[in-house]
PDB file of C-alpha atoms in Angstrom:
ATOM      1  CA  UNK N   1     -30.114 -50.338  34.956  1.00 44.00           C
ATOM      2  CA  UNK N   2     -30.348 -47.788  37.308  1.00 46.00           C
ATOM      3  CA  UNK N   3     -32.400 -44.369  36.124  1.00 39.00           C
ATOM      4  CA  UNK N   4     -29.754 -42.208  35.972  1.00 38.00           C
ATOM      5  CA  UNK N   5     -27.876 -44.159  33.704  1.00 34.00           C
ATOM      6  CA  UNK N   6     -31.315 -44.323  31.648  1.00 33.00           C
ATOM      7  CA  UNK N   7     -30.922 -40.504  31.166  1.00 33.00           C
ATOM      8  CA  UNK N   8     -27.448 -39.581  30.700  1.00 30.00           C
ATOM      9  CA  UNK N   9     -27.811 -42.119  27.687  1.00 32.00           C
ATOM     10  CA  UNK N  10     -30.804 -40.190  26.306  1.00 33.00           C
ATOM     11  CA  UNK N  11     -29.202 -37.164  26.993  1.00 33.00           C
ATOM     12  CA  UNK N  12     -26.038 -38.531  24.837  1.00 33.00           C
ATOM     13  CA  UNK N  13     -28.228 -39.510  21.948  1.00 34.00           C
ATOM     14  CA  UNK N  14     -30.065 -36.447  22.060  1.00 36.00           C
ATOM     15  CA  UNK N  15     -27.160 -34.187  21.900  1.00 33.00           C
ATOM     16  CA  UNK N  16     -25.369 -35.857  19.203  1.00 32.00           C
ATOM     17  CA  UNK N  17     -28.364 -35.968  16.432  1.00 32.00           C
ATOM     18  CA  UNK N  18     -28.535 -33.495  14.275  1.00 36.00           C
ATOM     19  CA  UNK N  19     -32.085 -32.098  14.295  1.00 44.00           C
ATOM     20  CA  UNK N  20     -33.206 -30.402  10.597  1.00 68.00           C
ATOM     21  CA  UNK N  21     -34.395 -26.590  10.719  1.00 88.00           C
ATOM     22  CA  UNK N  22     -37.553 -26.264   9.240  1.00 93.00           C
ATOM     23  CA  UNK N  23     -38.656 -22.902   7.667  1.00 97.00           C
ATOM     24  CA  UNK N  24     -41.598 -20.876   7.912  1.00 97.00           C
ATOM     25  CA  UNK N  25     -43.352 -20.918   4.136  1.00 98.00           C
ATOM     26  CA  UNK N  26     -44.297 -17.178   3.470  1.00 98.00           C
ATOM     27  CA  UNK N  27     -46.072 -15.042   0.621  1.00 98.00           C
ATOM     28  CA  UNK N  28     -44.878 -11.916  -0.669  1.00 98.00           C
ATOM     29  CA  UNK N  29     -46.767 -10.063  -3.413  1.00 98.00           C
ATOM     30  CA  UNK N  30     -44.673  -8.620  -6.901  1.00 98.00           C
ATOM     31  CA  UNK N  31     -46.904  -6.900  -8.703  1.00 98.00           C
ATOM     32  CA  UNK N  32     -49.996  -9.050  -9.666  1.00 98.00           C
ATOM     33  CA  UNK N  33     -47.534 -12.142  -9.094  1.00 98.00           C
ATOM     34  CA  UNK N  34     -47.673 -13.997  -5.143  1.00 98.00           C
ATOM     35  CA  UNK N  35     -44.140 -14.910  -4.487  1.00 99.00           C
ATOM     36  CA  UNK N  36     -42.890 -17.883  -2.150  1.00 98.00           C
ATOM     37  CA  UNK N  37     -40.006 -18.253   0.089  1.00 98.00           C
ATOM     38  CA  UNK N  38     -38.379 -20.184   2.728  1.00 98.00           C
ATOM     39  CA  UNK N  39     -38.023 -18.077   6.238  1.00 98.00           C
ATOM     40  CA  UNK N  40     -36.183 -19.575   9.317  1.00 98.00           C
ATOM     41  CA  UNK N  41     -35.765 -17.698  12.255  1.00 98.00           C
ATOM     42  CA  UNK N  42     -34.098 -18.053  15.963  1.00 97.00           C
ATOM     43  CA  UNK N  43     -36.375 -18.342  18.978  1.00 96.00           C
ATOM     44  CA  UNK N  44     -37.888 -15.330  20.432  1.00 93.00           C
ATOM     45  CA  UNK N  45     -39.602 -12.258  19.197  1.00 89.00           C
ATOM     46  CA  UNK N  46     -36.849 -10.409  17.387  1.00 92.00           C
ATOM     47  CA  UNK N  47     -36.300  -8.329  15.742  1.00 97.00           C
ATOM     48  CA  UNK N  48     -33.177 -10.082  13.962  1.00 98.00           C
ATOM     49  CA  UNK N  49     -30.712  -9.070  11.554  1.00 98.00           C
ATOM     50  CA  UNK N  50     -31.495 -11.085   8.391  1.00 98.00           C
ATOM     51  CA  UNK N  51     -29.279 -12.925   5.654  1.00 99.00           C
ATOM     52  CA  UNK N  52     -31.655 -12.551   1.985  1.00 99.00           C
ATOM     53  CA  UNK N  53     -30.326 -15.088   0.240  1.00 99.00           C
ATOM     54  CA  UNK N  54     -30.761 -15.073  -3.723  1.00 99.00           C
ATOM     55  CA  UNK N  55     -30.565 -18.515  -5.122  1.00 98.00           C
ATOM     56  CA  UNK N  56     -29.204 -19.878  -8.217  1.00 98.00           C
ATOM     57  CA  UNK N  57     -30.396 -21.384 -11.113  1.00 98.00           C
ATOM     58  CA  UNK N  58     -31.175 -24.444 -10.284  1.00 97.00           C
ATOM     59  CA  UNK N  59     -35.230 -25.969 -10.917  1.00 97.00           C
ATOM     60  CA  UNK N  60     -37.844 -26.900  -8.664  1.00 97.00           C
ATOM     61  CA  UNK N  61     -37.041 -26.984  -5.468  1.00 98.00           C
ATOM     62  CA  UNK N  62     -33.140 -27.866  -5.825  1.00 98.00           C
ATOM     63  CA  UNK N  63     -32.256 -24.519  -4.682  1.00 98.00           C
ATOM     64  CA  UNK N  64     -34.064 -25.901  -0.763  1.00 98.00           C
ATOM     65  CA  UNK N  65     -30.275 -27.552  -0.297  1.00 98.00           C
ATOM     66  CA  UNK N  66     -28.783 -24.453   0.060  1.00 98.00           C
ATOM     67  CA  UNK N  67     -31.475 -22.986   2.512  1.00 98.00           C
ATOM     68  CA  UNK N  68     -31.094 -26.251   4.713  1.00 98.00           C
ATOM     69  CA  UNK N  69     -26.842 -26.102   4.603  1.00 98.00           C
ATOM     70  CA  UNK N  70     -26.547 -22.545   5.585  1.00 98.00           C
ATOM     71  CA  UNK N  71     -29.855 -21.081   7.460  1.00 98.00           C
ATOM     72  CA  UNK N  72     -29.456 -22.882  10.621  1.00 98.00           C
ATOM     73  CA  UNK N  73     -25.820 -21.693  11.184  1.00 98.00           C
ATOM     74  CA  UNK N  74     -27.037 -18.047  10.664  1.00 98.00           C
ATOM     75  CA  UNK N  75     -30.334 -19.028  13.038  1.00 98.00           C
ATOM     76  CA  UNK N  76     -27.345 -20.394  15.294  1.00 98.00           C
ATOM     77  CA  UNK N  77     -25.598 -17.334  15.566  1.00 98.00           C
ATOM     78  CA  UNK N  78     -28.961 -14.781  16.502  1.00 98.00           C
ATOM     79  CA  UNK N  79     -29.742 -14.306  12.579  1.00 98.00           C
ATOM     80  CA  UNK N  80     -32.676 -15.182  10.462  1.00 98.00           C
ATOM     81  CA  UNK N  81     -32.551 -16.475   6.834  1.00 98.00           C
ATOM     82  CA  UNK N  82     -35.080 -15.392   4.216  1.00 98.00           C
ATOM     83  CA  UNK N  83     -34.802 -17.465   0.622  1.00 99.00           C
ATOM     84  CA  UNK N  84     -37.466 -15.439  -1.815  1.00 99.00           C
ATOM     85  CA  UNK N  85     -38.036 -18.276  -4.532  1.00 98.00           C
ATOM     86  CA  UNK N  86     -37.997 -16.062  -7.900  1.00 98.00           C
ATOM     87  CA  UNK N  87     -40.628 -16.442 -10.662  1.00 98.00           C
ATOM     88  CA  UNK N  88     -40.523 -19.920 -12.401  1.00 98.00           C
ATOM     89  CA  UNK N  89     -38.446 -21.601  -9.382  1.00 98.00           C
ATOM     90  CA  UNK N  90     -39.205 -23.715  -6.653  1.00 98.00           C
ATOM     91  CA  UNK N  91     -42.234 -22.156  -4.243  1.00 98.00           C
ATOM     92  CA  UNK N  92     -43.334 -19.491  -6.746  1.00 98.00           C
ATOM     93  CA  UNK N  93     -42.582 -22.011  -9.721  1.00 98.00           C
ATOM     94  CA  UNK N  94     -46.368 -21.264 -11.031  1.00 98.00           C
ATOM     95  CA  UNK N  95     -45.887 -17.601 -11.102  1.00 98.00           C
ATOM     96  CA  UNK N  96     -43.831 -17.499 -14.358  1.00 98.00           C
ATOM     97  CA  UNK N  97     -41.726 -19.521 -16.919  1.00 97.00           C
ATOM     98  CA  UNK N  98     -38.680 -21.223 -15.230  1.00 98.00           C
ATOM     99  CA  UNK N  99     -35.940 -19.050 -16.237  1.00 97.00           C
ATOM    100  CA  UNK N 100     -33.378 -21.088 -17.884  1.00 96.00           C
ATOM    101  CA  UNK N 101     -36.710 -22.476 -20.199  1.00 95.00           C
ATOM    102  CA  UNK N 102     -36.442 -19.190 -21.830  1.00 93.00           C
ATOM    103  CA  UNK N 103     -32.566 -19.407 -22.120  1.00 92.00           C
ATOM    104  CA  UNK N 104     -32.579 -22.648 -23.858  1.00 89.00           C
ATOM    105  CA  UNK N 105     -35.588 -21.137 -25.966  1.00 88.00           C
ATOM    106  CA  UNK N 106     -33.473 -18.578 -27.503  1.00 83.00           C
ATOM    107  CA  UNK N 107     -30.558 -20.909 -28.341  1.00 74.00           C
ATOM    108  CA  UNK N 108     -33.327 -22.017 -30.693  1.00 71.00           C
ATOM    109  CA  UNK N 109     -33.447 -18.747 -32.137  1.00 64.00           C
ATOM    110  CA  UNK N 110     -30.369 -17.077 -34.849  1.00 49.00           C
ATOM    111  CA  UNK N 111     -31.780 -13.576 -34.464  1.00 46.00           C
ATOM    112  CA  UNK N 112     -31.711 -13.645 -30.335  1.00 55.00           C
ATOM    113  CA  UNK N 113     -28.866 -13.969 -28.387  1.00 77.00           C
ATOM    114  CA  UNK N 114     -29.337 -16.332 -25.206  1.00 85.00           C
ATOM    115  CA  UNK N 115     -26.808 -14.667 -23.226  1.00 89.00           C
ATOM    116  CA  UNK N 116     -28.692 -11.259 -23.913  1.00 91.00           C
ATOM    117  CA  UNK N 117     -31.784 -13.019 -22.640  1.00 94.00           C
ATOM    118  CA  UNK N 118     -29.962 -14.097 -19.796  1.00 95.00           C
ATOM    119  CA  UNK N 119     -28.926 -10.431 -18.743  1.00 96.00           C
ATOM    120  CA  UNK N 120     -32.255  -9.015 -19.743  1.00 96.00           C
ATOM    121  CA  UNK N 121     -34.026 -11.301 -17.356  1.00 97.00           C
ATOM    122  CA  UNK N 122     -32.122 -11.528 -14.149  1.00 98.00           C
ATOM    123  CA  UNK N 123     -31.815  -7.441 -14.278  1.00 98.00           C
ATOM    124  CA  UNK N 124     -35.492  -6.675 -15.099  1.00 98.00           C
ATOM    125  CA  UNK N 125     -38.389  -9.533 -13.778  1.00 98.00           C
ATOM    126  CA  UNK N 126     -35.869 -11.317 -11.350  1.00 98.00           C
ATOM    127  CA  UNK N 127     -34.409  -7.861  -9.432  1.00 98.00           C
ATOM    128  CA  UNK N 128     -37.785  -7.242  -9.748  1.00 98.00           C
ATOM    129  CA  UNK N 129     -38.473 -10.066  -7.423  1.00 99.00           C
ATOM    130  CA  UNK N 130     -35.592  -9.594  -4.971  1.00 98.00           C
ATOM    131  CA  UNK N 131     -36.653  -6.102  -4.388  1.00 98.00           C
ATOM    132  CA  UNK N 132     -39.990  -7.240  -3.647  1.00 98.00           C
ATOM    133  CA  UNK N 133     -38.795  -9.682  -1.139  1.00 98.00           C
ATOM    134  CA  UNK N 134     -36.736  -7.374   0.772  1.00 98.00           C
ATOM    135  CA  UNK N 135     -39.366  -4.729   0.714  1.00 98.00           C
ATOM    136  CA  UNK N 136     -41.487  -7.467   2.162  1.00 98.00           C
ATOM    137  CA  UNK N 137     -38.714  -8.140   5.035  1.00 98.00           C
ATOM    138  CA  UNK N 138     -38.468  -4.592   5.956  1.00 98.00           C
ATOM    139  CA  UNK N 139     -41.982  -4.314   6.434  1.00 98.00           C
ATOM    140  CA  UNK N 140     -41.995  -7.271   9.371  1.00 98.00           C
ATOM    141  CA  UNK N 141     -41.517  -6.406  12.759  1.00 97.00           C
ATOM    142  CA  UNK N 142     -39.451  -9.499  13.331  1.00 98.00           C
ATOM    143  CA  UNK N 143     -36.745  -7.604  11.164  1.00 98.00           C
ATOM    144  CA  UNK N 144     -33.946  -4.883  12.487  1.00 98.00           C
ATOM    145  CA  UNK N 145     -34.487  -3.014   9.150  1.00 97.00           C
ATOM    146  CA  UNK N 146     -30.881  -1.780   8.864  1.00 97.00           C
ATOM    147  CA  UNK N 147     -29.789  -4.898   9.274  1.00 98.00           C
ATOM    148  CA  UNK N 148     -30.611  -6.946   6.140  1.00 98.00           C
ATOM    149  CA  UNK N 149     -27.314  -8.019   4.428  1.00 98.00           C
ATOM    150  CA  UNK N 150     -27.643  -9.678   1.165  1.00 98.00           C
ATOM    151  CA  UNK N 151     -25.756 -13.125  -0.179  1.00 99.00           C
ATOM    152  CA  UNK N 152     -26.272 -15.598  -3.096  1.00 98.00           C
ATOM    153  CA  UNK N 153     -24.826 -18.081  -5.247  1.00 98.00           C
ATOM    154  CA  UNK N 154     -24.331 -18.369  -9.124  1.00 98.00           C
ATOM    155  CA  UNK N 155     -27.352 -16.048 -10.553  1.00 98.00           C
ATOM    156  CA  UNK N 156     -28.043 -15.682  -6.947  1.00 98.00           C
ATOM    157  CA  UNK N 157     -24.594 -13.778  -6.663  1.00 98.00           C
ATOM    158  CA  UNK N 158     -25.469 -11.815  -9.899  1.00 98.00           C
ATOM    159  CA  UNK N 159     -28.398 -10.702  -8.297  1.00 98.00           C
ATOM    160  CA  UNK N 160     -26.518  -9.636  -4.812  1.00 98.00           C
ATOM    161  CA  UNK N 161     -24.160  -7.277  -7.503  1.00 98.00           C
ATOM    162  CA  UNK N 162     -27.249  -6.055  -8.470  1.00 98.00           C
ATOM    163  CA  UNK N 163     -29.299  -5.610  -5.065  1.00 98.00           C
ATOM    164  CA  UNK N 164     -26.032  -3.621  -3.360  1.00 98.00           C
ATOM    165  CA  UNK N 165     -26.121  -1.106  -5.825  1.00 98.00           C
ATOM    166  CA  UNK N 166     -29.855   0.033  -4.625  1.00 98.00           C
ATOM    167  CA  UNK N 167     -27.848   0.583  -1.340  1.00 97.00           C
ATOM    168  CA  UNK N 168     -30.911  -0.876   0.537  1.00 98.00           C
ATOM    169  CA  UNK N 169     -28.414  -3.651   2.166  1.00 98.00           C
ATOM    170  CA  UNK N 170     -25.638  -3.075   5.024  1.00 98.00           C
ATOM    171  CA  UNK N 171     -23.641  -5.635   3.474  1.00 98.00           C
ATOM    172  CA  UNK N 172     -23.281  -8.144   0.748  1.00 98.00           C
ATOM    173  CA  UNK N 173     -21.852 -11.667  -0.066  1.00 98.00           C
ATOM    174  CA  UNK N 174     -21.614 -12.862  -3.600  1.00 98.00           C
ATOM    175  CA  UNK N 175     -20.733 -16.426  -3.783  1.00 98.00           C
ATOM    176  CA  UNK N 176     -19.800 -17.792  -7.327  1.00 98.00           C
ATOM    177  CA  UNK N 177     -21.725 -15.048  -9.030  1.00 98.00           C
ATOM    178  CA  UNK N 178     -21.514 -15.189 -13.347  1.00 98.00           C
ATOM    179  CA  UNK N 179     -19.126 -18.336 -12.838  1.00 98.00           C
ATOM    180  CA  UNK N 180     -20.691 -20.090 -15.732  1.00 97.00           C
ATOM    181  CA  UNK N 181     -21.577 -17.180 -17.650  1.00 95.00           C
ATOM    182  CA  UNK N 182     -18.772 -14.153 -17.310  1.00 97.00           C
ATOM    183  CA  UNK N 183     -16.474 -15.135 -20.193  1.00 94.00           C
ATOM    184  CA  UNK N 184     -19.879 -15.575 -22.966  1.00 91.00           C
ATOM    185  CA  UNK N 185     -21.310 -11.948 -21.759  1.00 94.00           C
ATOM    186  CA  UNK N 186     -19.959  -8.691 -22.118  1.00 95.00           C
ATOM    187  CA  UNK N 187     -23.002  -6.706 -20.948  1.00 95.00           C
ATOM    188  CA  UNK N 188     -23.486  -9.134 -18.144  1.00 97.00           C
ATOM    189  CA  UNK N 189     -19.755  -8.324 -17.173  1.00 98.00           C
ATOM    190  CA  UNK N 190     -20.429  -4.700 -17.784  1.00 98.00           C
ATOM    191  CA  UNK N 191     -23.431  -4.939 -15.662  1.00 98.00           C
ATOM    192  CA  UNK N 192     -22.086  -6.127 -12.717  1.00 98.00           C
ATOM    193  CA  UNK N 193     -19.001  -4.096 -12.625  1.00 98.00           C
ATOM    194  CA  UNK N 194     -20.834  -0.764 -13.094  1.00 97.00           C
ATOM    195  CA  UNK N 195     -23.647  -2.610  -9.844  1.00 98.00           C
ATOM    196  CA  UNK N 196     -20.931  -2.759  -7.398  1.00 98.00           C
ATOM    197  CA  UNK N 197     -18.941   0.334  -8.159  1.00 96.00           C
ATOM    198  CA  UNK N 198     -22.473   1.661  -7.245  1.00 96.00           C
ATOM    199  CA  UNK N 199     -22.162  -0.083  -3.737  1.00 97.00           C
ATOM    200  CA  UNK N 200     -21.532   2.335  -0.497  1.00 96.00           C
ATOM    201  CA  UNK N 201     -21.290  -0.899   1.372  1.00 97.00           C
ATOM    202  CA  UNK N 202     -18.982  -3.691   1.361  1.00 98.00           C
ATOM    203  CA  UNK N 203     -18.982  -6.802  -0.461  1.00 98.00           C
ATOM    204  CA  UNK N 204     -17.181  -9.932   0.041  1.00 98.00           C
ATOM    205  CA  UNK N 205     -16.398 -12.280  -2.827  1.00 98.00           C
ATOM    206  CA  UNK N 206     -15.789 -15.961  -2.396  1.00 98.00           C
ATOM    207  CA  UNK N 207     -15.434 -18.733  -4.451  1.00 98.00           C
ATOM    208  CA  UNK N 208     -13.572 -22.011  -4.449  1.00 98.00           C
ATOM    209  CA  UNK N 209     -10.222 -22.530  -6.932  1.00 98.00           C
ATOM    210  CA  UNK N 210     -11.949 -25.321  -8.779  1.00 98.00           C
ATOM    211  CA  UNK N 211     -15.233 -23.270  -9.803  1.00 98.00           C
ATOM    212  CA  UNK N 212     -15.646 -22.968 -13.867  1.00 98.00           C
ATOM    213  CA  UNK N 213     -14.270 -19.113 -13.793  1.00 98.00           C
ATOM    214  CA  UNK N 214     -12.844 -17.450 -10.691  1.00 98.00           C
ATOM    215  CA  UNK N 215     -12.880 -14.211 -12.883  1.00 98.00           C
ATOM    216  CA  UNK N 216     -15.454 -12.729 -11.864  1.00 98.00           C
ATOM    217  CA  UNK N 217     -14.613 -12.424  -8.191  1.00 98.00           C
ATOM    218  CA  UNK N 218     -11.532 -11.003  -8.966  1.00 98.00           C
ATOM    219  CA  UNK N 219     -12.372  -8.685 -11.090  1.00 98.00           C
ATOM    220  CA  UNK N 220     -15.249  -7.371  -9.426  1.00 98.00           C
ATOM    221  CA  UNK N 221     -13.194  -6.972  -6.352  1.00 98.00           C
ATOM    222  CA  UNK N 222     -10.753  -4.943  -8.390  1.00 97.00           C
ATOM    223  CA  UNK N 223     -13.552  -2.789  -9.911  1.00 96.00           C
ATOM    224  CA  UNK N 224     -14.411  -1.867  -6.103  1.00 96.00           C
ATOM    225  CA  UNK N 225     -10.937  -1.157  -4.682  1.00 94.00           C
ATOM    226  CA  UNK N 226     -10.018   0.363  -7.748  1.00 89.00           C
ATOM    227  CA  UNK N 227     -13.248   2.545  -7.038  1.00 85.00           C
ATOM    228  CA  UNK N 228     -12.159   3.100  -3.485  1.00 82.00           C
ATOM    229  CA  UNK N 229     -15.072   1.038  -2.053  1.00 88.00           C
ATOM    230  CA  UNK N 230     -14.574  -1.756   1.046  1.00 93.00           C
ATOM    231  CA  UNK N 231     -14.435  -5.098  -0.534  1.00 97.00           C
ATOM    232  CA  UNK N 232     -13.280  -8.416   0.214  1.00 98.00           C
ATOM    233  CA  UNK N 233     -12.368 -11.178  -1.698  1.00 98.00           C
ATOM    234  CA  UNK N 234     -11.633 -15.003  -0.526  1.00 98.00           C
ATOM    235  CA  UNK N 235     -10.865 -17.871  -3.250  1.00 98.00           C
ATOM    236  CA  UNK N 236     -11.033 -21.045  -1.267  1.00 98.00           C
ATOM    237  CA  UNK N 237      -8.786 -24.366  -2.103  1.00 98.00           C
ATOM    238  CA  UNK N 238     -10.367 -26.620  -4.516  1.00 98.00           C
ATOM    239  CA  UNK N 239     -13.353 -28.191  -3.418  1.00 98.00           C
ATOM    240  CA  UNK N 240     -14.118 -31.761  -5.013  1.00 98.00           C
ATOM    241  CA  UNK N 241     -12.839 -32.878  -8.293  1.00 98.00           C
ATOM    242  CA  UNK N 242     -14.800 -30.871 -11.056  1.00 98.00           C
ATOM    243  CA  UNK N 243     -15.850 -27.874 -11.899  1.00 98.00           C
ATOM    244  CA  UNK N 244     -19.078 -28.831 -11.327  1.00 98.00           C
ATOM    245  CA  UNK N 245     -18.131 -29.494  -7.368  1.00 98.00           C
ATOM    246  CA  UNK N 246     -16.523 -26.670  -7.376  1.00 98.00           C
ATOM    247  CA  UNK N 247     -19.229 -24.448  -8.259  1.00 98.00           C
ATOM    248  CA  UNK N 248     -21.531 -26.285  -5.028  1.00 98.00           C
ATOM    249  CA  UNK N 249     -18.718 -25.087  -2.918  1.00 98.00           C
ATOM    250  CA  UNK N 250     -21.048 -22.010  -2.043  1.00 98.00           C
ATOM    251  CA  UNK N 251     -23.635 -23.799  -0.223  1.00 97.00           C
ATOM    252  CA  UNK N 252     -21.790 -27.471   0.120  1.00 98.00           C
ATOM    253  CA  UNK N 253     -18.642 -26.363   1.544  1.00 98.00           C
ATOM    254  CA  UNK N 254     -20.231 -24.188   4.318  1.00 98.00           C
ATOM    255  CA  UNK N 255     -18.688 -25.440   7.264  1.00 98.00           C
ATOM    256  CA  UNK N 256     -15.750 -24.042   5.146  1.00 98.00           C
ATOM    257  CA  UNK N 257     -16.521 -20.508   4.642  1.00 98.00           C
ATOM    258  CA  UNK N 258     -19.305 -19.841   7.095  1.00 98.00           C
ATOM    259  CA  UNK N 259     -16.906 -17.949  10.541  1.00 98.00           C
ATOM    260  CA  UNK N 260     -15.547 -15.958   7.347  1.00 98.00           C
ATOM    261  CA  UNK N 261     -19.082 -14.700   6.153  1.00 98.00           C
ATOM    262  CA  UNK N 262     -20.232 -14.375   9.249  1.00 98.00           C
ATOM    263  CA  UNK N 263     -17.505 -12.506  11.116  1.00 98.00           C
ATOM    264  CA  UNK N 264     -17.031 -10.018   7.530  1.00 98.00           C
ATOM    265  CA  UNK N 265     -21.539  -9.462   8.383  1.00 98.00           C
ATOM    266  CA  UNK N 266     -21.086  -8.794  11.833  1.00 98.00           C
ATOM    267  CA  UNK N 267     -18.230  -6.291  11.043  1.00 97.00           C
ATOM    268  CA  UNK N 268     -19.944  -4.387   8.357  1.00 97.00           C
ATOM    269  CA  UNK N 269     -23.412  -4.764   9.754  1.00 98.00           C
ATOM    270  CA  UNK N 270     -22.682  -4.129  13.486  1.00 96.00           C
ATOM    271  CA  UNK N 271     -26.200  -3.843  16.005  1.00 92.00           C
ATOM    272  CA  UNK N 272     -27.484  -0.845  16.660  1.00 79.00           C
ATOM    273  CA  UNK N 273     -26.295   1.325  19.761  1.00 65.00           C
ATOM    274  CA  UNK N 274     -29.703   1.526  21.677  1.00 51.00           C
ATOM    275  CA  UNK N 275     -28.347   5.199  23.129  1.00 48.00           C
TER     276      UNK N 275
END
C-alpha cells in the first residue's frame, strides 16, 4: 500500500478519536484547610477568562464527570475551567466531614432540623470554600481577573446564587440549583432569593422539564426581573425518563445546553478593549 494511503488513514483515525482532557491538580489554601481542585486550561500563556464551576453533592470523586463533560468545550472555545473540590468531597475529601454525612446525622436528631443544617453549611464553611477558590484564581496570572464567570449544578447552583451576590463574578449560570431541596426549606428559598436580588450581574437559569422541582429556576428568575436585574432563564425538554436523569441533565446533557451558556458568557462577560 502505497505511503500516502498509509497516512491519510492515520490521519482519519486520528481525527475521529476523541482524546480525554486531563486537568492540572492544584492547591488552594482556606484558612488552616489545603483545598483541591481540577484546573484545565487551553494552550498558550493566557491569561483566559475562566468558568468556576461549583459542584454538587455528589461523594468522592463523582463530581470528576461533570469536569470531564463540560471543561473541554469551554477549553475549546479559548476558556479555562477551574472545579474547587469543597471540604469533605472528592480532592479535598480529607479536609472535613463529607457534607451530606452531617445531613443524614441530623435526621438522627428530633431537636435539629436537617434542612437547617443543610442551609447552615453550604452558606457558612462551603461559600467559605468557593470564595477561597476564586480568590485563589484571581491571584494567577493565567487568569483575565474580570473575567471569572461562575456556574454549578444542584448545591453547586446554590452556591453560584450565593457567589453572585459578592459581585466578584461577571456572570453566573445556575444549573438545577435547590432542585431536591426548595420545596423542604424556607430559609434556603429565602436565601437564595434575597443572593440574587443582590446580583449586579446577570444570571442564567437552566434546567431540564423532568428535574425533581423546576421551581426554583423560575422563581429565582422572577425574583431578579421583578428586581429589575438581567436574568435569563431556559427549561430544557425532558431529558431521560426520571427525575433522577433529569437532574444529570446539567452536566450529561451538555452538548444540549452548552452554545446557550456559552454565547449568554460571552455576552455578559465580553474581553476587554485593550485601548
Amino acid at each position: 500500500m502505497p505511503l500516502s494511503y498509509v497516512l491519510l488513514i492515520l490521519l482519519l483515525f486520528c481525527s475521529s478519536v476523541s482524546f480525554a482532557l486531563e486537568p492540572k491538580v492544584v492547591s488552594f489554601p482556606n484558612g488552616n484547610l489545603t483545598l483541591r481542585g481540577e484546573l484545565f486550561l487551553p494552550a498558550g500563556d493566557g491569561p483566559f477568562p475562566i468558568v468556576l464551576y461549583n459542584h454538587g453533592s455528589a461523594p468522592k470523586m463523582w463530581n470528576s464527570e461533570a469536569s470531564a463533560a463540560i471543561a473541554p468545550m469551554f477549553v475549546s472555545k479559548g476558556w479555562g475551567f477551574f472545579m474547587p473540590y469543597r471540604r469533605g468531597q472528592g480532592l479535598s475529601e480529607d479536609q472535613g466531614d463529607y457534607i451530606m454525612d452531617k445531613i443524614q446525622a441530623a435526621r438522627w436528631w428530633l431537636f435539629e432540623s436537617s434542612t437547617n443544617i443543610m442551609v447552615e453549611l453550604l452558606k457558612t464553611d462551603h461559600f467559605s470554600d468557593q470564595m477561597a477558590a476564586l480568590n485563589w484564581l484571581k491571584s494567577q496570572d493565567f487568569a483575565q481577573k474580570e473575567r471569572i464567570a461562575a456556574m454549578g449544578n444542584s448545591f453547586g447552583g446554590i452556591q453560584v446564587a450565593l457567589g453572585m451576590a459578592t459581585n466578584l463574578y461577571c456572570a453566573g449560570v445556575d444549573a438545577a440549583g435547590a432542585a431536591e431541596s426548595w420545596n423542604d426549606s424556607v430559609a434556603l428559598q429565602l436565601l437564595m432569593k434575597t443572593s440574587v436580588k443582590k446580583s449586579k450581574n446577570p444570571i442564567f437559569f437552566f434546567q431540564a422539564e423532568n428535574d425533581y422541582d423546576i421551581s426554583p429556576s423560575k422563581e429565582l428568575f422572577s425574583e431578579m426581573v421583578g428586581s429589575i436585574k438581567k436574568s435569563k432563564l431556559k427549561i430544557y425538554p425532558s431529558y431521560g425518563a426520571s427525575h433522577k436523569e433529569g437532574h444529570s441533565f446539567a452536566y450529561r446533557g451538555t452538548s444540549i445546553w452548552f452554545n446557550d451558556v456559552y454565547s449568554f458568557l460571552a455576552e455578559n462577560c465580553p474581553a476587554q478593549n485593550p485601548n
